[in-house]
Short mmCIF file of C-alpha atoms in Angstrom, two decimals:
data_model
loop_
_atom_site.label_atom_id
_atom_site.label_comp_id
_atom_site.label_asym_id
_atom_site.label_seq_id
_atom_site.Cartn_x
_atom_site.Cartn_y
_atom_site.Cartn_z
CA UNK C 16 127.13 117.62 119.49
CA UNK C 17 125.41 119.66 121.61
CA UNK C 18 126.66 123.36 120.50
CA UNK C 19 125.79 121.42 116.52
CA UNK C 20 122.50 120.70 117.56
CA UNK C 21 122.20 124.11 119.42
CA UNK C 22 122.99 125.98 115.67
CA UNK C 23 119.50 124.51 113.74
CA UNK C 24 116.63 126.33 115.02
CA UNK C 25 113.20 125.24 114.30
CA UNK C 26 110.15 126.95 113.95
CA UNK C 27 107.23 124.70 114.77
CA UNK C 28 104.43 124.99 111.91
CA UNK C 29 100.97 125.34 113.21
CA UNK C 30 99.04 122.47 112.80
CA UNK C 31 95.15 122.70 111.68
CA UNK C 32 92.96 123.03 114.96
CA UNK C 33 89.66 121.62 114.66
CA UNK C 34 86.26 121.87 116.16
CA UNK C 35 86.51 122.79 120.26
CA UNK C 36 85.65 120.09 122.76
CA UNK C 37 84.89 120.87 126.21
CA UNK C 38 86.15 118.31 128.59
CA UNK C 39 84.59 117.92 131.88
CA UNK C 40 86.07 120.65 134.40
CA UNK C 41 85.78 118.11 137.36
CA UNK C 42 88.56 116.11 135.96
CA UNK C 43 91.97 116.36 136.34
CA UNK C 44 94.37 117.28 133.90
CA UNK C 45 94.94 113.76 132.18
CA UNK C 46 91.39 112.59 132.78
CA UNK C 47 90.70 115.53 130.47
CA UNK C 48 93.47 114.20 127.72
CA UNK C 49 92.10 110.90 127.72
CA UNK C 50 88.15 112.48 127.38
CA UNK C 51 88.77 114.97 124.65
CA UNK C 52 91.14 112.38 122.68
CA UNK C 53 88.47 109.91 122.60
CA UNK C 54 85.30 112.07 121.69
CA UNK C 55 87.97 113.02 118.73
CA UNK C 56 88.63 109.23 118.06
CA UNK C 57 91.75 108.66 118.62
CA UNK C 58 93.74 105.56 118.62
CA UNK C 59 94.33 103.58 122.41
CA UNK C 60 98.21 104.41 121.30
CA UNK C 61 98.11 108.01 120.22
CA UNK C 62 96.05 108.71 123.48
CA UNK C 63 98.93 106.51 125.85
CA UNK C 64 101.74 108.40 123.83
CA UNK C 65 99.99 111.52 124.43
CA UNK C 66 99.43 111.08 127.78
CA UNK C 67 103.08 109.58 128.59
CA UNK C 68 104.45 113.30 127.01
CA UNK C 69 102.13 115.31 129.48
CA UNK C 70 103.24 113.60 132.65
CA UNK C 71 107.50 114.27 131.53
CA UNK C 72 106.27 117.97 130.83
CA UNK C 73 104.96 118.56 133.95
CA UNK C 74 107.82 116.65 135.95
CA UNK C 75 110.26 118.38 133.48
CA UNK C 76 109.26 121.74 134.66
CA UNK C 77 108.12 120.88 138.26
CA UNK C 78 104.39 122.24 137.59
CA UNK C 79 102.49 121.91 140.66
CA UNK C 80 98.75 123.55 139.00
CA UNK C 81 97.61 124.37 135.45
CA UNK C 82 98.58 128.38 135.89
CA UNK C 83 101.93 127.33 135.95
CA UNK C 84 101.64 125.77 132.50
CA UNK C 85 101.51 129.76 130.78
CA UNK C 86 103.24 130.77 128.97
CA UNK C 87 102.90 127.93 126.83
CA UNK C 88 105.72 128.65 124.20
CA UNK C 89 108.74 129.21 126.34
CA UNK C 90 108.18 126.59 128.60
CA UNK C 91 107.35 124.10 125.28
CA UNK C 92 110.79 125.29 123.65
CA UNK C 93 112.79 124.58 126.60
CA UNK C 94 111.59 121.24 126.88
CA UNK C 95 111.76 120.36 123.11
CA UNK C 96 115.12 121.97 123.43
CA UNK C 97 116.08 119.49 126.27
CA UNK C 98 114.92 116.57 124.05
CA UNK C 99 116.97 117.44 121.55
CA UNK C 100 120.26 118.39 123.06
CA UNK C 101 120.39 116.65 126.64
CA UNK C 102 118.09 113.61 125.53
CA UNK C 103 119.13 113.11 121.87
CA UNK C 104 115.67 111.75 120.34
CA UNK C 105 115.14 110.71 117.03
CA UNK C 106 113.24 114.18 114.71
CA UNK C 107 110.35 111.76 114.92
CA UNK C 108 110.23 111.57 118.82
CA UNK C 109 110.00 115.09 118.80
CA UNK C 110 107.76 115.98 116.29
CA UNK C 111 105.63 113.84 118.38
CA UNK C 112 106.03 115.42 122.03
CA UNK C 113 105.08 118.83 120.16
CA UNK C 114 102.22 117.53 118.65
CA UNK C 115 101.44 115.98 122.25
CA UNK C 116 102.05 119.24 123.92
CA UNK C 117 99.81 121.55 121.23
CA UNK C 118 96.91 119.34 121.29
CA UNK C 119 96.87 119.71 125.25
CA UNK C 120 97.45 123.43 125.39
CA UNK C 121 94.89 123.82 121.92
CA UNK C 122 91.99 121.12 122.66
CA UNK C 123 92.20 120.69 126.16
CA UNK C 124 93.22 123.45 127.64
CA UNK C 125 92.13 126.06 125.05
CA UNK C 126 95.14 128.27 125.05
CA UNK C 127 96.54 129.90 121.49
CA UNK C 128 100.52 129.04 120.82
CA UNK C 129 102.25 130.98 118.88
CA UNK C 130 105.56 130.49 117.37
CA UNK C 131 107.28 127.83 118.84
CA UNK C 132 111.55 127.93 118.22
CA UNK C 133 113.51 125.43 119.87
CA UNK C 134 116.53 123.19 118.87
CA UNK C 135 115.62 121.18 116.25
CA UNK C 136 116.64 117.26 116.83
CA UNK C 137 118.98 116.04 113.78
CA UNK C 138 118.13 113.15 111.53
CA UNK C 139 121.01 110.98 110.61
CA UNK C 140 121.43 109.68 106.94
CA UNK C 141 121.12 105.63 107.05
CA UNK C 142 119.99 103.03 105.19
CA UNK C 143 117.90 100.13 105.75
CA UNK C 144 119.32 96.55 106.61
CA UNK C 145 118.50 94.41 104.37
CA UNK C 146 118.76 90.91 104.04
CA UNK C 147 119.81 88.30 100.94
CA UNK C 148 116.70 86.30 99.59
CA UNK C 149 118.51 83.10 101.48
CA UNK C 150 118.82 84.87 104.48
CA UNK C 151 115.53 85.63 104.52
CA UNK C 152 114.13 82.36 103.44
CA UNK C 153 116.12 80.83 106.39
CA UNK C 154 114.82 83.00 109.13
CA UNK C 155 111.75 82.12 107.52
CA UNK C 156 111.98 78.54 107.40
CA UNK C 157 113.34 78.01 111.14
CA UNK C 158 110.13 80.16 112.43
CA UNK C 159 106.40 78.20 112.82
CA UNK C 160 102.84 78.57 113.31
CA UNK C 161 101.04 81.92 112.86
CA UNK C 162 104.66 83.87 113.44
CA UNK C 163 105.81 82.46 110.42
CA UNK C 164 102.63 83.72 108.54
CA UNK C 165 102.99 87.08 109.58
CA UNK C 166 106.54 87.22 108.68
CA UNK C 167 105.70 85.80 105.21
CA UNK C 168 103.20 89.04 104.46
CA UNK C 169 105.47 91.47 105.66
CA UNK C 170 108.32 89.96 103.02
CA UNK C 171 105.80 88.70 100.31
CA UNK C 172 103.63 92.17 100.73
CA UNK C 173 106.09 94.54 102.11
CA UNK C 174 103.89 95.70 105.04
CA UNK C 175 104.39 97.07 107.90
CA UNK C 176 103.94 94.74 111.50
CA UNK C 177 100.83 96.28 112.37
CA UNK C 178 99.58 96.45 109.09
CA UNK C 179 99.53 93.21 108.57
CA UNK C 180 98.37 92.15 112.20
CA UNK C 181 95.09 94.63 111.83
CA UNK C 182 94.06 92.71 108.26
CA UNK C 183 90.72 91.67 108.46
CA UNK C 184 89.28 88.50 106.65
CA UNK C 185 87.54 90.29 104.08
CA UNK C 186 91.30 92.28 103.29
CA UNK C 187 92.17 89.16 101.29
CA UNK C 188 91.70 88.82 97.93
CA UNK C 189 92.94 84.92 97.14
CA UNK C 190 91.32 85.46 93.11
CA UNK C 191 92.93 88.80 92.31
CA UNK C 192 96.11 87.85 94.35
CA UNK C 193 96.18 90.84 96.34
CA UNK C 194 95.20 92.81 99.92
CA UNK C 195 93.93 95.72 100.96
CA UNK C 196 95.55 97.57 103.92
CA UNK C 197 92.94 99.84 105.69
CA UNK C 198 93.95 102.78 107.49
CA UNK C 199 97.54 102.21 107.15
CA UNK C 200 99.98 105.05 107.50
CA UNK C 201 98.60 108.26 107.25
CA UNK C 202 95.37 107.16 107.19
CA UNK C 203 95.72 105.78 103.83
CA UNK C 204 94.07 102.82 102.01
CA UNK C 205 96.33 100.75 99.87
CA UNK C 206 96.18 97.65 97.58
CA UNK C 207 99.26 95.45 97.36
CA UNK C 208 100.78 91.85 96.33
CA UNK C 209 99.56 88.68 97.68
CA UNK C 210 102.27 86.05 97.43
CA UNK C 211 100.65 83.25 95.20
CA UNK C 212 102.79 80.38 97.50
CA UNK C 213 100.88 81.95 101.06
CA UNK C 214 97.56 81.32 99.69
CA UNK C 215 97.28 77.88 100.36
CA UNK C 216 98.58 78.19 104.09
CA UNK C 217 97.05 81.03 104.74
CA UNK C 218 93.72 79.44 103.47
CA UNK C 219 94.67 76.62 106.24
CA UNK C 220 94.99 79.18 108.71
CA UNK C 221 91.82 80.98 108.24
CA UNK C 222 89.80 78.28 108.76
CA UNK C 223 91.30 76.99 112.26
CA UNK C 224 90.47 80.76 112.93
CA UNK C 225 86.72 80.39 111.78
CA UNK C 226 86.31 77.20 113.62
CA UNK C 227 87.37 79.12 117.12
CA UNK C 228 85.24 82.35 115.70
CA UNK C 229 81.76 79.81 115.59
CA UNK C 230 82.79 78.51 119.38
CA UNK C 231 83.10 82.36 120.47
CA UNK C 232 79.57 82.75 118.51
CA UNK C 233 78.21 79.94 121.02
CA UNK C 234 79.70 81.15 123.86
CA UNK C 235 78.29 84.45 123.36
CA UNK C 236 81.07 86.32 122.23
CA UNK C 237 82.70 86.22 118.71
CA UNK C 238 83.21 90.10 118.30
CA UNK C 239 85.70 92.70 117.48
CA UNK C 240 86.85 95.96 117.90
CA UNK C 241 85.26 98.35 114.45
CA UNK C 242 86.81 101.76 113.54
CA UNK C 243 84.88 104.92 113.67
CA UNK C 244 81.59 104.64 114.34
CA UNK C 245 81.06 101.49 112.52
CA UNK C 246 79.50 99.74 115.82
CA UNK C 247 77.11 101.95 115.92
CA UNK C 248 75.88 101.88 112.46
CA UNK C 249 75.88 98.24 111.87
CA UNK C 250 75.49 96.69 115.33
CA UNK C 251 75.93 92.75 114.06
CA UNK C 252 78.92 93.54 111.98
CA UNK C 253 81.80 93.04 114.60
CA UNK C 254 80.58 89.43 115.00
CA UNK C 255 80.17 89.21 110.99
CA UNK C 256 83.34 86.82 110.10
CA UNK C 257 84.18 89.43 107.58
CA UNK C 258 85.33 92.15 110.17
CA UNK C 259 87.19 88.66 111.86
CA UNK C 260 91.24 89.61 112.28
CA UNK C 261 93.37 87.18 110.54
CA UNK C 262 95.60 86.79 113.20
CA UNK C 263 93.57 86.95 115.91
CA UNK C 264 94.71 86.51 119.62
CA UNK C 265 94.41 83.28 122.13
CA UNK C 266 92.68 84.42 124.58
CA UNK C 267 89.81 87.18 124.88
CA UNK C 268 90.42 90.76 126.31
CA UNK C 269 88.86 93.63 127.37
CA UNK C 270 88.99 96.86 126.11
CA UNK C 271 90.34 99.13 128.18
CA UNK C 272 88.20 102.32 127.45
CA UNK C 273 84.74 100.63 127.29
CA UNK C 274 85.36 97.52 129.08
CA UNK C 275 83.73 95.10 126.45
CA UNK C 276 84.99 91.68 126.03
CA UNK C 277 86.26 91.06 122.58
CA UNK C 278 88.89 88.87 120.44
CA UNK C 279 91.80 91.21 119.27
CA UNK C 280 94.57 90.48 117.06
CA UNK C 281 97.93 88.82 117.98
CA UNK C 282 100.44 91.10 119.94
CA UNK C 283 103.39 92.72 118.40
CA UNK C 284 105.62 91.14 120.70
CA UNK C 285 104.72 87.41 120.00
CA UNK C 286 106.34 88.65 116.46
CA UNK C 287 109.04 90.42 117.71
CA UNK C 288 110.45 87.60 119.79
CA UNK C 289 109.63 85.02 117.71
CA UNK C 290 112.29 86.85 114.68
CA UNK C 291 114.64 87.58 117.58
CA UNK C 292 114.62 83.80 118.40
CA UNK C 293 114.51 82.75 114.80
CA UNK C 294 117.45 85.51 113.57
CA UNK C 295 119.27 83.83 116.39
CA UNK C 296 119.03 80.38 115.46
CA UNK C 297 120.09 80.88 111.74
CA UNK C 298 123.45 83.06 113.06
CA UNK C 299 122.75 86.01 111.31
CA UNK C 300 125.07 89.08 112.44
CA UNK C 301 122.27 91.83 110.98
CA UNK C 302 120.27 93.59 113.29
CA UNK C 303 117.21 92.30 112.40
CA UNK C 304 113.28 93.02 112.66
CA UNK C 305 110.02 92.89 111.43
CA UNK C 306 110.44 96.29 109.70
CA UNK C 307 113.65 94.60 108.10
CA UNK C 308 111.31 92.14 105.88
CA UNK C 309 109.76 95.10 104.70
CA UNK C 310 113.17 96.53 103.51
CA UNK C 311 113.84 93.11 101.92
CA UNK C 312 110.98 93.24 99.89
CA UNK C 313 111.33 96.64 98.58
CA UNK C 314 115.15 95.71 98.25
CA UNK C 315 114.66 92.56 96.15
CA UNK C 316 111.82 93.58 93.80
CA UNK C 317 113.61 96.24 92.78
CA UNK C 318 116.71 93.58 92.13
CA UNK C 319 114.31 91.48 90.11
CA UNK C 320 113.55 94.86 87.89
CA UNK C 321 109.99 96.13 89.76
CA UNK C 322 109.64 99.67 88.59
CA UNK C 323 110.39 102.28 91.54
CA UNK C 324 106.38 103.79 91.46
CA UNK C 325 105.28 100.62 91.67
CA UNK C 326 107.05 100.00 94.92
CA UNK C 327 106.44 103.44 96.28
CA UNK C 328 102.41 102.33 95.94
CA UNK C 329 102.84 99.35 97.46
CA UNK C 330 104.31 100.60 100.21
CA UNK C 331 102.36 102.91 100.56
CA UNK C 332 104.91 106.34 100.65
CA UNK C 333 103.46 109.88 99.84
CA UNK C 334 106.70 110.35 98.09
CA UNK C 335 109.10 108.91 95.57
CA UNK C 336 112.12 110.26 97.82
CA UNK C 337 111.41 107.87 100.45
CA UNK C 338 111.78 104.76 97.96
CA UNK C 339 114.87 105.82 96.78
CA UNK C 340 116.56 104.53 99.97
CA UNK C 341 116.62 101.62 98.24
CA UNK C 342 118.13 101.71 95.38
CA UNK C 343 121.44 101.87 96.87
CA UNK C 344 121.09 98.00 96.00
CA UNK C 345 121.31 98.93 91.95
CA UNK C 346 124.85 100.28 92.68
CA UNK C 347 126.35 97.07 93.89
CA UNK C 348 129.40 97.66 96.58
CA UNK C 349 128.25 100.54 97.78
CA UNK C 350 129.01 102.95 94.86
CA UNK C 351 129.14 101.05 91.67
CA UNK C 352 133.02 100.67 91.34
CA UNK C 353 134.96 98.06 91.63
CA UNK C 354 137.71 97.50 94.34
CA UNK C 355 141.07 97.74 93.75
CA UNK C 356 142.10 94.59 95.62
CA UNK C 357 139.48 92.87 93.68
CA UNK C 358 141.92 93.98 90.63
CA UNK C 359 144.93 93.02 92.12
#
């Protein structure tokens, strides 16, 4: 594997740099991460990943002060090399450490890299489990309460888990039968399907959640976290119950960067265990997670005869290729054909 991998060089492409921030000289190195990322806006997780890549670089090569970081671009190949060959990521877990590594040598530390070549991580050829529409509806029917919600928009809509635990109240559209994902994947708005049967629960659901929004509005709180600068251009709008999350969380929290108290949405892993629990119950053998309802819907509209642009928009891909994964299902037992025992 190793003298494979070693074969497939790859050049890093230079990303686009943009305007220079000076971060505070007092500060130490990840202090200085965490400052510039945020004057650039960056998402809580971007800035953790980011962060979580500097302190393995620096252990990695046993840097004791910033001088030893130069030169940048051999000591950045051998440890995208090491990824690759000793640690065996995924392409995507190393396209992200370089991206990690640039933006500290580029933005923080304001050093030029050049070409970067180093072993290039290889991406296996697999396709998505999917599940049978009575699969589904049985994991589905065994799970409860908001979990089962959540899990109904990521099959009925085909998003993603975070996608649909960021939606906002004013994302829904119950007339036109559709939502609006904002900021999804690649920074990219997108309309898609609202299941016609999930209106009436979900219509349930959202008023339990305004009843606890107007007892936060007593009690003095009631907000929520805005993107960009939103806060700060309409102060009264993260207590609006537009800007409210759908799904939003039990108990209050505060925000670790500027300390305010605020209602977020559910986490991740209330949805994750509640579809291990639920997968478990039912006895299916699949490996099976949130992302897999999203497969399933892809999967089964394109079963039921949904066009294959259509899906690629509601998904939300920048390209057709990506869709295609799924129409392995069009070519039933694996290649079209027929077994021979079957014709026994």
């Amino acid at each position: 594997m190793a003298d494979y991998k070693a074969s497939q060089r790859c050049v890093w492409p230079a990303p686009v740099t943009y305007e220079s921030v000076v971060p505070n000289p007092k500060l130490k190195l990840l202090e200085q991460v965490r400052e510039v990322m945020r004057l650039k806006h960056y998402s809580i997780r971007t800035e953790r990943s980011y962060c979580d890549w500097v302190r393995r670089y620096v252990r990695f090569h046993q840097m004791k002060s910033r001088e030893a970081m130069l030169p940048a671009e051999p000591k950045m190949e051998a440890f995208l090399s090491h990824l690759a060959v000793q640690g065996n990521v995924a392409v995507s877990t190393q396209h992200q450490a370089f991206n990690a590594l640039l933006f500290v040598y580029r933005e923080v530390l304001h050093v030029q890299v050049g070409r970067i070549e180093s072993v290039r991580a290889t991406r296996p050829a697999r396709v998505p489990t999917v599940l049978t529409p009575e699969e589904a509806k049985r994991v589905i029917t065994v799970m409860s309460g908001t979990t089962q919600l959540v899990v109904k928009l990521i099959y009925g809509s085909g998003l993603r888990l975070l996608e649909a635990l960021r939606l906002r109240v004013h994302d829904l559209d119950f007339a036109m039968k559709q939502l609006t994902v904002r900021d999804g994947k690649g920074a990219k708005d997108r309309y898609t399907v609202l299941a016609e049967s999930v209106i009436p629960v979900l219509g349930e659901h959202l008023e339990r959640v305004k009843l606890r929004h107007e007892q936060d509005l007593q009690e003095g709180n009631g907000a929520v976290y805005l993107p960009g600068a939103l806060d700060r251009k309409y102060p009264g709008a993260a207590r609006e119950w537009g800007w409210q999350y759908v799904f939003p969380a039990r108990d209050l929290s505060t925000d670790p960067r500027t300390g305010v108290v605020r209602r977020h949405h559910i986490d991740e892993v209330t949805v994750h265990r509640a579809i291990k629990t639920a997968v478990s119950r039912v006895g299916i053998a699949k490996r099976v997670s949130s992302h897999t309802f999203r497969h399933s819907f892809a999967t089964h509209a394109l079963q039921r005869g949904a066009d294959i642009r259509t899906i690629q928009e509601l998904l939300g891909h920048n390209d057709v290729s990506t869709t295609m994964i799924y129409t392995h299902v069009l070519r039933q037992g694996g290649s079209g054909m027929k077994s021979p025992l079957d014709c026994l």
